[in-house]
Short mmCIF file of C-alpha atoms in Angstrom, two decimals:
data_model
loop_
_atom_site.label_atom_id
_atom_site.label_comp_id
_atom_site.label_asym_id
_atom_site.label_seq_id
_atom_site.Cartn_x
_atom_site.Cartn_y
_atom_site.Cartn_z
CA MET F 1 133.98 112.13 57.97
CA ILE F 2 134.32 108.68 59.56
CA LYS F 3 131.95 109.65 62.35
CA ASN F 4 129.38 110.81 59.82
CA ALA F 5 129.81 107.60 57.83
CA HIS F 6 129.23 105.52 60.97
CA ALA F 7 126.18 107.67 61.85
CA THR F 8 124.75 107.15 58.36
CA ARG F 9 125.31 103.41 58.57
CA ALA F 10 123.61 103.30 61.97
CA PHE F 11 120.69 105.36 60.63
CA MET F 12 120.26 103.01 57.66
CA ALA F 13 120.48 99.95 59.89
CA PHE F 14 117.67 101.27 62.11
CA LEU F 15 115.67 102.31 59.04
CA VAL F 16 115.91 98.79 57.63
CA THR F 17 114.87 97.36 61.00
CA TRP F 18 111.80 99.60 61.33
CA SER F 19 110.90 98.98 57.69
CA PHE F 20 111.06 95.23 58.25
CA ILE F 21 108.80 95.51 61.31
CA LEU F 22 106.27 97.66 59.48
CA LEU F 23 106.34 95.38 56.43
CA THR F 24 105.64 92.41 58.68
CA VAL F 25 102.71 94.11 60.41
CA THR F 26 101.16 95.52 57.24
CA GLY F 27 101.74 92.23 55.42
CA ILE F 28 99.80 90.33 58.10
CA VAL F 29 96.98 92.88 58.01
CA LEU F 30 96.75 92.80 54.20
CA TYR F 31 96.73 88.99 54.31
CA VAL F 32 93.49 88.94 56.31
CA VAL F 33 91.67 92.13 55.25
CA PRO F 34 88.33 91.58 53.51
CA HIS F 35 88.06 91.56 49.74
CA GLY F 36 87.76 95.02 48.20
CA ARG F 37 84.02 94.72 47.55
CA VAL F 38 83.38 94.06 51.26
CA ALA F 39 85.91 96.63 52.48
CA ASN F 40 84.34 99.32 50.27
CA TRP F 41 80.78 98.31 51.18
CA THR F 42 81.41 98.45 54.93
CA PHE F 43 84.14 101.12 55.05
CA TRP F 44 86.34 98.53 56.79
CA SER F 45 89.18 99.96 58.87
CA LEU F 46 91.70 98.86 61.47
CA ALA F 47 93.53 101.23 63.84
CA GLY F 48 91.99 104.13 61.94
CA LEU F 49 93.33 103.03 58.55
CA HIS F 50 91.22 101.76 55.66
CA LYS F 51 92.43 98.97 53.39
CA GLU F 52 94.01 101.48 50.99
CA GLY F 53 95.89 103.12 53.86
CA TRP F 54 97.42 99.83 54.97
CA ALA F 55 98.38 99.06 51.37
CA ASP F 56 99.99 102.49 50.93
CA VAL F 57 102.11 102.06 54.08
CA HIS F 58 103.13 98.57 52.94
CA ILE F 59 104.18 99.82 49.49
CA LEU F 60 106.08 102.80 50.92
CA PHE F 61 108.19 100.81 53.35
CA GLY F 62 108.66 98.03 50.83
CA ALA F 63 110.31 100.61 48.56
CA ILE F 64 112.37 101.99 51.46
CA PHE F 65 113.49 98.48 52.40
CA ILE F 66 114.64 97.81 48.82
CA LEU F 67 116.45 101.15 48.49
CA ALA F 68 118.13 100.68 51.85
CA GLY F 69 119.27 97.22 50.73
CA VAL F 70 120.74 98.67 47.53
CA TRP F 71 122.47 101.42 49.56
CA HIS F 72 123.89 98.84 51.96
CA LEU F 73 125.25 96.73 49.10
CA TYR F 74 126.78 99.78 47.42
CA PHE F 75 128.67 100.94 50.52
CA ASN F 76 129.73 97.41 51.46
CA TRP F 77 130.67 96.27 47.98
CA LYS F 78 134.34 95.61 48.81
CA PRO F 79 133.61 93.46 51.90
CA PHE F 80 130.99 91.62 49.88
CA MET F 81 133.41 90.90 47.03
CA ASN F 82 136.12 89.86 49.51
CA TYR F 83 133.65 87.41 51.05
CA LEU F 84 132.96 85.90 47.62
CA ALA F 85 136.70 85.69 46.90
CA GLN F 86 137.30 83.85 50.17
CA ARG F 87 134.55 81.41 49.30
CA ALA F 88 136.09 80.89 45.86
CA ARG F 89 139.49 80.16 47.40
CA GLY F 90 137.78 77.73 49.72
CA HIS F 91 136.43 75.83 46.71
CA TRP F 92 132.86 77.06 47.33
CA THR F 93 132.19 75.20 50.54
CA LEU F 94 128.63 76.54 50.40
CA LYS F 95 127.97 75.15 46.93
CA ARG F 96 125.55 72.50 48.20
CA GLU F 97 123.59 75.05 50.25
CA LEU F 98 123.51 77.42 47.27
CA LEU F 99 122.07 74.78 44.97
CA THR F 100 119.53 73.43 47.46
CA SER F 101 118.27 76.93 48.30
CA LEU F 102 117.95 77.68 44.57
CA ALA F 103 116.03 74.43 44.04
CA ALA F 104 113.73 75.25 46.97
CA THR F 105 113.08 78.71 45.53
CA LEU F 106 112.22 77.27 42.12
CA ALA F 107 109.96 74.62 43.68
CA LEU F 108 108.09 77.24 45.71
CA THR F 109 107.71 79.46 42.64
CA LEU F 110 106.25 76.58 40.62
CA GLY F 111 103.97 75.73 43.54
CA ALA F 112 102.66 79.29 43.51
CA LEU F 113 102.23 79.44 39.74
CA TYR F 114 100.42 76.10 39.47
CA SER F 115 98.64 76.25 42.84
CA LEU F 116 100.27 73.09 44.16
CA PRO F 117 100.18 71.99 47.81
CA PRO F 118 101.55 72.83 50.28
CA VAL F 119 102.04 76.30 48.71
CA SER F 120 98.38 76.44 47.65
CA TRP F 121 97.33 75.97 51.30
CA LEU F 122 98.75 79.41 52.05
CA PHE F 123 96.58 80.93 49.31
CA ASP F 124 93.53 78.92 50.41
CA LEU F 125 93.96 80.22 53.96
CA ASN F 126 94.33 83.76 52.59
CA ASP F 127 91.09 83.43 50.61
CA ALA F 128 89.26 81.92 53.58
CA ALA F 129 90.42 84.73 55.88
CA LYS F 130 89.34 87.42 53.41
CA SER F 131 86.01 85.75 52.64
CA ALA F 132 85.13 85.32 56.32
CA TRP F 133 84.47 89.07 56.60
CA GLY F 134 81.61 88.92 54.08
CA ARG F 135 79.59 86.10 55.59
CA GLY F 136 77.51 88.23 57.95
CA PRO F 137 74.15 89.59 56.82
CA GLY F 138 74.49 92.82 54.86
CA GLN F 139 78.27 92.52 54.51
CA GLU F 140 78.18 91.80 50.77
CA PRO F 141 77.02 94.38 48.20
CA PRO F 142 74.28 93.29 45.78
CA TYR F 143 76.85 93.47 42.98
CA ALA F 144 80.44 94.66 42.56
CA ARG F 145 80.97 98.40 43.20
CA ALA F 146 77.29 98.92 44.01
CA GLU F 147 78.31 101.62 46.50
CA ALA F 148 79.72 103.77 43.68
CA THR F 149 76.65 103.48 41.41
CA PRO F 150 74.45 106.61 41.21
CA LEU F 151 71.14 105.95 42.97
CA PRO F 152 68.98 106.05 39.81
CA MET F 153 71.16 103.36 38.20
CA LEU F 154 71.26 101.33 41.43
CA ALA F 155 67.47 101.39 41.66
CA GLU F 156 67.11 100.39 38.01
CA ARG F 157 69.59 97.53 38.29
CA LEU F 158 67.92 96.14 41.42
CA HIS F 159 64.38 96.76 40.12
CA LEU F 160 63.62 99.21 42.92
CA ASP F 161 61.29 102.21 42.79
CA LEU F 162 63.55 105.28 42.83
CA ILE F 163 60.89 107.43 44.53
CA ALA F 164 60.53 104.80 47.26
CA VAL F 165 64.33 104.65 47.65
CA ARG F 166 64.60 108.41 48.09
CA GLY F 167 61.61 108.36 50.42
CA GLU F 168 63.19 105.77 52.74
CA LEU F 169 66.46 107.70 52.84
CA GLY F 170 64.53 110.91 53.48
CA LYS F 171 62.94 109.33 56.56
CA ALA F 172 66.48 108.96 57.92
CA GLY F 173 67.22 112.61 57.21
CA ILE F 174 69.25 111.91 54.06
CA ASP F 175 68.61 114.03 50.98
CA ALA F 176 69.13 111.80 47.94
CA SER F 177 67.65 114.11 45.30
CA ASP F 178 71.01 114.60 43.54
CA PRO F 179 70.93 112.21 40.54
CA THR F 180 74.71 111.72 40.76
CA ALA F 181 74.66 110.77 44.46
CA SER F 182 75.73 107.23 45.32
CA LEU F 183 75.53 105.23 48.53
CA GLU F 184 79.25 105.88 48.99
CA THR F 185 79.02 109.68 48.77
CA LEU F 186 75.88 109.79 50.92
CA ALA F 187 77.44 107.49 53.51
CA ARG F 188 80.57 109.64 53.82
CA ALA F 189 78.46 112.79 54.16
CA HIS F 190 76.39 111.27 56.99
CA GLU F 191 79.12 109.23 58.77
CA MET F 192 77.54 105.93 57.83
CA THR F 193 78.51 103.01 55.59
CA PRO F 194 77.07 102.03 52.20
CA ALA F 195 75.93 98.78 53.85
CA GLY F 196 74.08 100.75 56.55
CA LEU F 197 72.34 102.95 53.97
CA PHE F 198 71.43 99.97 51.81
CA ALA F 199 69.72 98.37 54.81
CA LEU F 200 67.33 101.35 54.85
CA LEU F 201 66.19 100.80 51.27
CA PRO F 202 63.18 98.73 50.20
CA LYS F 203 64.13 95.10 49.70
CA PRO F 204 64.76 94.04 46.08
CA PRO F 205 61.97 91.91 44.56
CA PRO F 206 62.30 88.11 44.41
CA LEU F 207 64.92 86.85 41.98
CA ALA F 208 62.28 85.35 39.69
CA ILE F 209 60.89 88.85 39.13
CA ALA F 210 64.32 90.49 38.94
CA GLY F 211 65.52 88.33 36.04
CA ARG F 212 66.51 85.18 37.91
CA ALA F 213 65.94 83.03 34.83
CA ASP F 214 68.32 85.08 32.66
CA PRO F 215 71.85 83.56 32.74
CA LYS F 216 73.41 86.76 31.32
CA ALA F 217 71.79 88.90 34.02
CA ILE F 218 73.01 86.48 36.67
CA GLU F 219 76.58 86.64 35.36
CA ALA F 220 76.46 90.45 35.25
CA ARG F 221 75.20 90.61 38.83
CA LEU F 222 77.51 88.02 40.38
CA THR F 223 80.78 88.55 38.49
CA GLY F 224 83.44 89.93 40.82
CA MET F 225 81.47 88.99 43.93
CA GLY F 226 83.83 86.20 45.05
CA ILE F 227 81.11 83.54 44.88
CA GLY F 228 83.71 80.81 44.33
CA ALA F 229 84.80 81.05 47.97
CA LYS F 230 81.24 80.67 49.28
CA THR F 231 79.96 77.33 50.42
CA LEU F 232 76.84 76.01 48.74
CA ALA F 233 74.91 76.60 51.97
CA ASP F 234 76.10 80.22 52.21
CA PHE F 235 75.39 81.01 48.57
CA ALA F 236 71.97 79.38 48.66
CA GLY F 237 71.10 81.38 51.78
CA GLN F 238 72.30 84.59 50.12
CA GLU F 239 69.99 83.93 47.15
CA GLY F 240 67.02 82.90 49.27
CA LEU F 241 67.16 79.21 48.36
CA PRO F 242 66.72 76.42 50.93
CA LEU F 243 69.81 74.20 50.86
CA ALA F 244 67.76 71.12 49.98
CA ASP F 245 66.27 72.91 46.95
CA ALA F 246 69.74 74.03 45.85
CA GLN F 247 71.05 70.48 46.06
CA ARG F 248 68.07 69.22 44.03
CA GLN F 249 68.71 71.90 41.39
CA LEU F 250 72.30 70.71 41.02
CA ALA F 251 71.42 67.02 41.15
CA ALA F 252 69.05 67.56 38.22
CA VAL F 253 72.06 68.48 36.04
CA GLY F 254 74.32 65.75 37.41
CA ILE F 255 76.08 67.62 40.21
CA GLU F 256 76.04 66.07 43.67
CA ALA F 257 77.04 68.54 46.37
CA THR F 258 77.18 68.98 50.11
CA GLY F 259 76.41 72.24 51.86
CA GLU F 260 80.04 72.59 53.01
CA GLU F 261 81.58 72.48 49.52
CA THR F 262 82.44 75.80 47.91
CA LEU F 263 81.27 76.75 44.45
CA LYS F 264 84.92 76.77 43.39
CA GLN F 265 85.38 73.18 44.51
CA LEU F 266 82.23 72.11 42.69
CA ALA F 267 83.32 73.95 39.55
CA GLU F 268 86.81 72.41 39.56
CA ARG F 269 85.36 68.95 40.02
CA HIS F 270 83.14 69.39 36.96
CA GLY F 271 85.54 71.32 34.74
CA THR F 272 83.69 74.63 34.74
CA ARG F 273 83.52 78.01 36.51
CA PRO F 274 81.86 78.95 39.82
CA ILE F 275 79.54 81.36 37.95
CA GLU F 276 78.24 78.41 35.90
CA ILE F 277 77.42 76.53 39.09
CA ALA F 278 75.55 79.62 40.27
CA LYS F 279 73.54 79.70 37.05
CA SER F 280 72.59 76.05 37.56
CA LEU F 281 71.27 76.98 40.98
CA LEU F 282 69.29 79.99 39.82
CA VAL F 283 68.03 78.79 36.43
CA THR F 284 66.05 75.55 36.42
CA GLY F 285 67.60 73.01 34.07
CA TYR F 286 70.65 75.14 33.24
CA HIS F 287 73.69 72.97 32.42
CA PRO F 288 77.11 74.40 33.31
CA LEU F 289 79.64 74.77 30.52
CA GLY F 290 81.41 71.47 30.01
CA GLN F 291 78.40 69.44 31.13
CA PRO F 292 76.50 67.22 28.69
#
């Protein structure tokens, strides 16, 4: 009985150790993986696992770590209570450490909730690491979840000729006649990525033709695309605008900006949202919400 108890304790100790190691590794990976829109668009993977796979492993061993901790506390309840009793008899010699650690925990929690430095720096670094994956050409979808949109709807939304779209895919040996087929399903069937298939399609028409002057259409297209993390230079390049023209567009509505500033920084400085800054760039004379 005792031998089995010791064996179980040893097993749980090793299980906690391996769980901690796996949680550390998966936590680091999930900290730097691309945003979901980029991961889905490019079928991002690391060591053979997609983003969802890494998340599943992290959740599983997080649960195991918690359950093992509860098990450990249950079977060591008496030693734990004896430890507390000894501390009580010793007039709580760790009282100062207890209070300072509690204060530090509360301060860190408030820093996270209100995005205060230095806690906010951790989140800023996280956002920068995730956004870095989508800065290469073709890494961003034209809109959120574009890879899951059936081809007829994709063509309509991007003002593309559906016959031309199917023709270009046909040249690559891809049958896209199924009206329910999406870039995602076609990519999986042909061992490609949605980004790779999209590169084969005819280029969307200029934004002025595709509804560039419609603020509602712009919001529908750019919502969920993480534009706040993009610098003005990156966003202008994505939309086919020279940086100087983008700066002039913003200056016309009272917003001075450098190419290195992100749309989020510009929005926070002017009490509005990144999407409103984008509208000011794409619609001549458009004033962001909160601007006179």
